[in-house]
C-alpha positions in Angstrom: -7.0 -1.7 -7.0 -4.0 -3.9 -7.4 -0.6 -2.6 -8.5 2.0 -4.3 -10.6 4.0 -5.1 -7.5 1.1 -7.0 -6.0 1.1 -9.4 -8.9 4.9 -10.2 -8.7 6.0 -13.6 -7.7 8.9 -13.9 -5.1 11.8 -16.3 -5.2 13.3 -17.8 -2.0 17.0 -17.3 -2.1 18.0 -20.3 0.0 15.9 -23.0 -1.7 14.4 -21.6 -4.9 10.7 -21.9 -3.8 8.5 -19.4 -5.7 5.6 -17.7 -3.9 3.0 -16.9 -6.5 0.2 -14.5 -5.4 -2.2 -16.3 -7.8 -1.6 -19.6 -5.8 -1.0 -18.2 -2.3 0.0 -20.8 0.3 -3.3 -22.4 1.3 -1.5 -25.1 3.4 -0.2 -22.3 5.6 -3.4 -20.2 5.7 -2.5 -17.8 2.8 -5.4 -17.9 0.3 -4.9 -17.6 -3.5 -4.9 -14.0 -4.6 -2.8 -12.8 -1.7 0.0 -10.4 -2.7 3.4 -11.1 -1.1 3.1 -7.7 0.6 0.1 -8.9 2.6 1.7 -12.2 3.7 2.4 -11.8 7.5 6.1 -11.2 8.1 6.0 -12.3 11.7 4.3 -15.7 11.2 4.8 -16.9 7.7 8.0 -18.8 6.6 9.0 -20.5 3.4 7.0 -23.8 3.3 10.1 -25.6 1.9 13.1 -24.4 3.9 11.7 -22.2 6.7 13.3 -19.0 5.4 11.7 -15.7 6.5 10.2 -13.1 4.1 13.4 -11.0 4.1 15.1 -13.8 2.2 12.8 -13.5 -0.8 13.4 -11.4 -3.9 10.8 -10.3 -6.5 10.8 -12.0 -9.8 10.5 -9.4 -12.5 9.7 -10.2 -16.1 
């Protein structure tokens, strides 16, 4: 079961890149449908600027 939080997109504060769970980040091994909470904190970085996950904020409608 997915929660509302699992469907949120996340905004990279330094560069503005938006991680969308629907899209994932296939170029970096994150398949479409992967919630941000399941993206590995120790290995994944923003594909645009290299920021770590702690520099992302949820986008709420």
